[in-house]
CSV table of C-alpha atoms and ligand atoms in Angstrom, one decimal:
chain,number,residue,atom,x,y,z
A,1,UNK,CA,0.4,9.4,16.5
A,2,UNK,CA,-2.3,7.5,15.9
A,3,UNK,CA,-1.8,4.3,13.0
A,4,UNK,CA,-2.4,5.7,9.9
A,5,UNK,CA,-5.4,4.3,7.6
A,6,UNK,CA,-5.2,2.9,3.8
A,7,UNK,CA,-8.7,2.1,2.4
A,8,UNK,CA,-8.1,-0.2,-0.3
A,9,UNK,CA,-10.3,0.6,-3.6
A,10,UNK,CA,-10.2,-2.5,-5.0
A,11,UNK,CA,-13.2,-3.6,-2.9
A,12,UNK,CA,-15.2,-0.7,-3.4
A,13,UNK,CA,-18.0,-1.1,-5.7
A,14,UNK,CA,-16.4,0.3,-8.8
A,15,UNK,CA,-20.3,0.9,-10.6
A,16,UNK,CA,-20.7,3.5,-8.2
A,17,UNK,CA,-17.1,5.0,-7.3
A,18,UNK,CA,-18.2,8.2,-7.2
A,19,UNK,CA,-20.4,7.4,-4.0
A,20,UNK,CA,-17.6,5.0,-2.3
A,21,UNK,CA,-14.7,8.3,-3.1
A,22,UNK,CA,-17.1,10.3,-1.8
A,23,UNK,CA,-17.4,8.2,1.6
A,24,UNK,CA,-13.0,8.2,1.9
A,25,UNK,CA,-13.4,12.4,1.4
A,26,UNK,CA,-15.6,12.1,4.0
A,27,UNK,CA,-13.6,10.1,6.2
A,28,UNK,CA,-10.9,9.8,8.4
A,29,UNK,CA,-9.0,7.9,6.2
A,30,UNK,CA,-5.3,8.9,5.8
A,31,UNK,CA,-4.7,8.0,2.5
A,32,UNK,CA,-6.4,5.8,-0.5
A,33,UNK,CA,-4.7,2.6,-1.4
A,34,UNK,CA,-4.7,1.8,-5.2
A,35,UNK,CA,-3.7,-1.5,-6.5
A,36,UNK,CA,-2.6,-1.9,-10.1
A,37,UNK,CA,-2.6,-5.1,-11.3
A,38,UNK,CA,-1.0,-6.5,-15.1
A,39,UNK,CA,-1.7,-10.0,-14.8
A,40,UNK,CA,1.6,-10.8,-15.0
A,41,UNK,CA,3.1,-9.7,-12.3
A,42,UNK,CA,0.3,-11.0,-10.7
A,43,UNK,CA,-2.6,-13.7,-11.4
A,44,UNK,CA,-5.3,-11.0,-12.0
A,45,UNK,CA,-6.1,-7.7,-13.6
A,46,UNK,CA,-7.1,-4.6,-12.0
A,47,UNK,CA,-7.3,-1.1,-13.5
A,48,UNK,CA,-5.2,1.8,-15.2
A,49,UNK,CA,-5.0,5.2,-16.2
A,50,UNK,CA,-8.0,6.0,-17.1
A,51,UNK,CA,-9.5,4.5,-13.9
A,52,UNK,CA,-6.8,7.0,-11.7
A,53,UNK,CA,-7.0,9.7,-13.7
A,54,UNK,CA,-10.8,9.9,-12.6
A,55,UNK,CA,-10.1,8.9,-9.0
A,56,UNK,CA,-7.4,11.2,-8.8
A,57,UNK,CA,-9.6,14.2,-9.7
A,58,UNK,CA,-12.3,13.7,-7.1
A,59,UNK,CA,-9.9,12.1,-4.4
A,60,UNK,CA,-9.3,14.5,-2.4
A,61,UNK,CA,-7.3,12.2,0.2
A,62,UNK,CA,-2.9,11.4,-0.6
A,63,UNK,CA,-2.8,8.6,-2.9
A,64,UNK,CA,-0.7,5.2,-2.6
A,65,UNK,CA,-0.7,3.4,-5.2
A,66,UNK,CA,0.8,-0.3,-5.7
A,67,UNK,CA,2.3,-1.7,-9.0
A,68,UNK,CA,1.6,-4.9,-9.2
A,69,UNK,CA,3.4,-4.8,-12.7
A,70,UNK,CA,6.5,-6.1,-14.8
A,71,UNK,CA,8.5,-3.1,-15.6
A,72,UNK,CA,6.8,-0.2,-12.7
A,73,UNK,CA,9.7,1.6,-14.4
A,74,UNK,CA,7.8,2.9,-17.8
A,75,UNK,CA,5.0,4.2,-16.1
A,76,UNK,CA,6.7,6.2,-13.5
A,77,UNK,CA,6.7,9.7,-15.2
A,78,UNK,CA,2.6,8.5,-16.1
A,79,UNK,CA,2.1,8.0,-11.7
A,80,UNK,CA,3.7,11.4,-10.9
A,81,UNK,CA,1.9,13.8,-13.9
A,82,UNK,CA,-1.4,12.3,-12.1
A,83,UNK,CA,-0.1,13.5,-8.8
A,84,UNK,CA,0.2,10.2,-6.5
A,85,UNK,CA,1.6,10.6,-3.1
A,86,UNK,CA,3.3,7.1,-3.0
A,87,UNK,CA,4.4,4.7,-5.3
A,88,UNK,CA,5.1,1.4,-3.7
A,89,UNK,CA,7.4,-1.2,-5.8
A,90,UNK,CA,7.7,-4.8,-5.2
A,91,UNK,CA,10.9,-5.9,-4.5
A,92,UNK,CA,10.3,-9.4,-7.0
A,93,UNK,CA,10.0,-6.9,-9.9
A,94,UNK,CA,12.8,-4.8,-9.9
A,95,UNK,CA,15.6,-6.0,-10.9
A,96,UNK,CA,18.0,-2.3,-10.4
A,97,UNK,CA,15.8,-1.7,-7.6
A,98,UNK,CA,18.6,1.4,-6.3
A,99,UNK,CA,17.6,3.3,-9.7
A,100,UNK,CA,14.1,2.5,-10.2
A,101,UNK,CA,13.7,4.1,-6.4
A,102,UNK,CA,16.1,7.0,-7.7
A,103,UNK,CA,13.3,7.6,-10.3
A,104,UNK,CA,10.5,7.4,-8.2
A,105,UNK,CA,12.5,10.2,-5.7
A,106,UNK,CA,13.8,12.3,-8.6
A,107,UNK,CA,10.0,13.3,-9.3
A,108,UNK,CA,8.8,13.4,-5.8
A,109,UNK,CA,7.1,11.1,-4.8
A,110,UNK,CA,7.9,9.1,-1.6
A,111,UNK,CA,9.6,6.2,-2.6
A,112,UNK,CA,8.2,2.0,-1.4
A,113,UNK,CA,9.2,-1.2,-1.6
A,114,UNK,CA,6.4,-3.8,-1.6
A,115,UNK,CA,7.8,-7.4,-0.1
A,116,UNK,CA,5.9,-10.5,-1.0
A,117,UNK,CA,5.2,-12.9,1.7
A,118,UNK,CA,8.1,-15.3,0.8
A,119,UNK,CA,10.8,-12.4,1.0
A,120,UNK,CA,12.8,-12.1,3.7
A,121,UNK,CA,13.5,-8.6,4.9
A,122,UNK,CA,16.8,-9.2,5.3
A,123,UNK,CA,16.7,-7.8,1.1
A,124,UNK,CA,16.4,-5.0,2.0
A,125,UNK,CA,19.5,-4.3,4.3
A,126,UNK,CA,21.3,-1.7,0.9
A,127,UNK,CA,18.4,-0.1,0.2
A,128,UNK,CA,16.5,0.3,3.7
A,129,UNK,CA,18.2,3.9,4.0
A,130,UNK,CA,17.0,5.3,1.2
A,131,UNK,CA,12.9,4.1,0.8
A,132,UNK,CA,10.6,6.3,2.9
A,133,UNK,CA,8.0,3.2,3.4
A,134,UNK,CA,8.4,-0.7,3.0
A,135,UNK,CA,4.9,-2.4,2.4
A,136,UNK,CA,4.8,-5.7,3.1
A,137,UNK,CA,2.1,-8.0,1.8
A,138,UNK,CA,0.2,-9.9,4.6
A,139,UNK,CA,-1.2,-12.1,1.8
A,140,UNK,CA,-0.4,-13.4,-1.8
A,141,UNK,CA,-0.7,-10.1,-3.8
A,142,UNK,CA,-3.7,-9.9,-6.8
A,143,UNK,CA,-6.8,-10.2,-4.4
A,144,UNK,CA,-9.0,-8.7,-2.0
A,145,UNK,CA,-10.2,-10.6,0.4
A,146,UNK,CA,-7.8,-13.3,2.0
A,147,UNK,CA,-6.9,-14.7,4.6
A,148,UNK,CA,-4.0,-13.2,6.4
A,149,UNK,CA,-0.6,-14.7,6.5
A,150,UNK,CA,-0.1,-15.0,10.5
A,151,UNK,CA,4.1,-15.5,9.7
A,152,UNK,CA,4.0,-11.9,9.1
A,153,UNK,CA,3.7,-10.4,12.8
A,154,UNK,CA,7.1,-11.7,13.1
A,155,UNK,CA,8.4,-9.9,9.5
A,156,UNK,CA,6.7,-6.8,11.4
A,157,UNK,CA,9.1,-7.5,14.4
A,158,UNK,CA,11.9,-8.2,12.6
A,159,UNK,CA,11.8,-4.8,10.1
A,160,UNK,CA,10.9,-2.6,13.3
A,161,UNK,CA,14.5,-3.8,15.1
A,162,UNK,CA,16.2,-3.2,11.8
A,163,UNK,CA,14.7,0.3,11.3
A,164,UNK,CA,15.0,1.5,14.9
A,165,UNK,CA,19.0,-0.6,15.0
A,166,UNK,CA,20.2,2.5,12.0
A,167,UNK,CA,18.0,5.4,13.5
A,168,UNK,CA,15.5,5.0,10.6
A,169,UNK,CA,12.0,7.2,10.8
A,170,UNK,CA,10.9,4.6,7.3
A,171,UNK,CA,7.9,3.9,7.8
A,172,UNK,CA,6.2,0.4,8.0
A,173,UNK,CA,2.9,-0.3,6.1
A,174,UNK,CA,0.7,-3.9,5.7
A,175,UNK,CA,-1.8,-4.8,3.4
A,176,UNK,CA,-3.5,-7.8,3.0
A,177,UNK,CA,-6.4,-9.5,5.9
A,178,UNK,CA,-6.5,-6.6,7.8
A,179,UNK,CA,-9.4,-6.5,10.2
A,180,UNK,CA,-9.7,-5.2,13.6
A,181,UNK,CA,-8.1,-8.6,15.1
A,182,UNK,CA,-5.1,-8.6,12.6
A,183,UNK,CA,-4.6,-4.7,12.7
A,184,UNK,CA,-4.1,-4.4,16.6
A,185,UNK,CA,-1.6,-7.2,16.7
A,186,UNK,CA,0.1,-5.6,13.5
A,187,UNK,CA,0.1,-2.0,15.0
A,188,UNK,CA,1.5,-3.9,18.7
A,189,UNK,CA,4.1,-5.5,16.5
A,190,UNK,CA,4.6,-2.0,14.8
A,191,UNK,CA,3.4,-1.1,11.6
A,192,UNK,CA,3.0,2.1,11.2
A,193,UNK,CA,0.4,2.2,8.2
A,194,UNK,CA,-3.0,0.0,8.1
A,195,UNK,CA,-4.3,-0.9,4.1
A,196,UNK,CA,-7.5,-2.5,4.4
A,197,UNK,CA,-10.3,-3.3,1.4
A,198,UNK,CA,-13.0,-5.9,2.7
A,199,UNK,CA,-12.5,-5.1,5.7
A,200,UNK,CA,-13.9,-1.4,5.0
A,201,UNK,CA,-15.9,-1.1,2.2
A,202,UNK,CA,-17.8,-4.7,3.6
A,203,UNK,CA,-18.7,-3.1,6.4
A,204,UNK,CA,-22.4,-2.3,7.5
A,205,UNK,CA,-21.1,1.4,8.0
A,206,UNK,CA,-17.3,1.9,6.1
A,207,UNK,CA,-16.9,5.6,8.3
A,208,UNK,CA,-17.0,4.1,11.5
A,209,UNK,CA,-15.1,1.2,10.5
A,210,UNK,CA,-12.8,3.5,9.3
A,211,UNK,CA,-12.1,5.7,12.8
A,212,UNK,CA,-12.1,2.5,14.6
A,213,UNK,CA,-9.1,0.8,12.7
A,214,UNK,CA,-7.6,4.7,13.6
A,215,UNK,CA,-7.7,3.8,16.9
A,216,UNK,CA,-6.5,0.4,16.7
B,1,LIG,C1,-4.0,-7.5,-2.6
B,1,LIG,C2,-4.2,-6.2,-2.8
B,1,LIG,C3,-4.7,-5.4,-1.6
B,1,LIG,C4,-6.2,-5.8,-1.4
B,1,LIG,C5,-6.4,-5.9,0.5
B,1,LIG,O1,-3.1,-7.9,-3.4
B,1,LIG,O2,-2.4,-5.4,-2.9
B,1,LIG,O3,-4.3,-3.6,-1.2
B,1,LIG,O4,-7.1,-4.8,-1.6
B,1,LIG,O5,-8.2,-6.1,0.4
B,1,LIG,P1,-8.1,-7.1,1.8
B,1,LIG,O6,-7.7,-6.0,3.0
B,1,LIG,O7,-9.8,-6.9,1.7
B,1,LIG,O8,-7.5,-8.2,2.1
B,2,LIG,ZN1,-2.0,-3.2,-2.0
């Protein structure tokens, strides 16, 4: 099975969002990745519900939402109402992670836990059986176009080993600094889903770039 590719809208041109969404709809992208930042959990603010509502109406691909906010529990209902497919919450932002995960699942969304670069995969030991996906940050969250953090490759390997040891089918998604070179090595290390912002949207031919990422 080829790798799942989720372009990150953060790198799109927000002055021409309809044009970029039409490109995504035409492309071989599997999902659309949406980064919600609150300026507190991360040092940046992205976009919120009014933009998401517009995106949800126009985009034909499943929506993969990455919450970089404190207290994500407050907004689970709103994301479910918008038809979001998967909701990624940061381990570092959830005091009662098990409860948060069950609230997400109860509303019919796929559950995903996100880890910052400095958070080891060992913290997932007691939650991995309950989730559909792990999102490993391969840059510090907050901005597109950053440099890939090299130790992420070993981290993917350790997570792949944990998932196989338990006979699970939890997906591994990576986010940050994914290009053809890092993407190839991540796929070799056992990644199922590549998020890519800058590599897709800054390229001359984004549709072709998505096709190439899918063939890694
Ligand atoms: C960063 C975001 C990413 C970002 C990735 O905090 O979570 O989804 O858009 O951008 P690139 O692929 O440009 O590193
Ligand atoms: Zn993201």
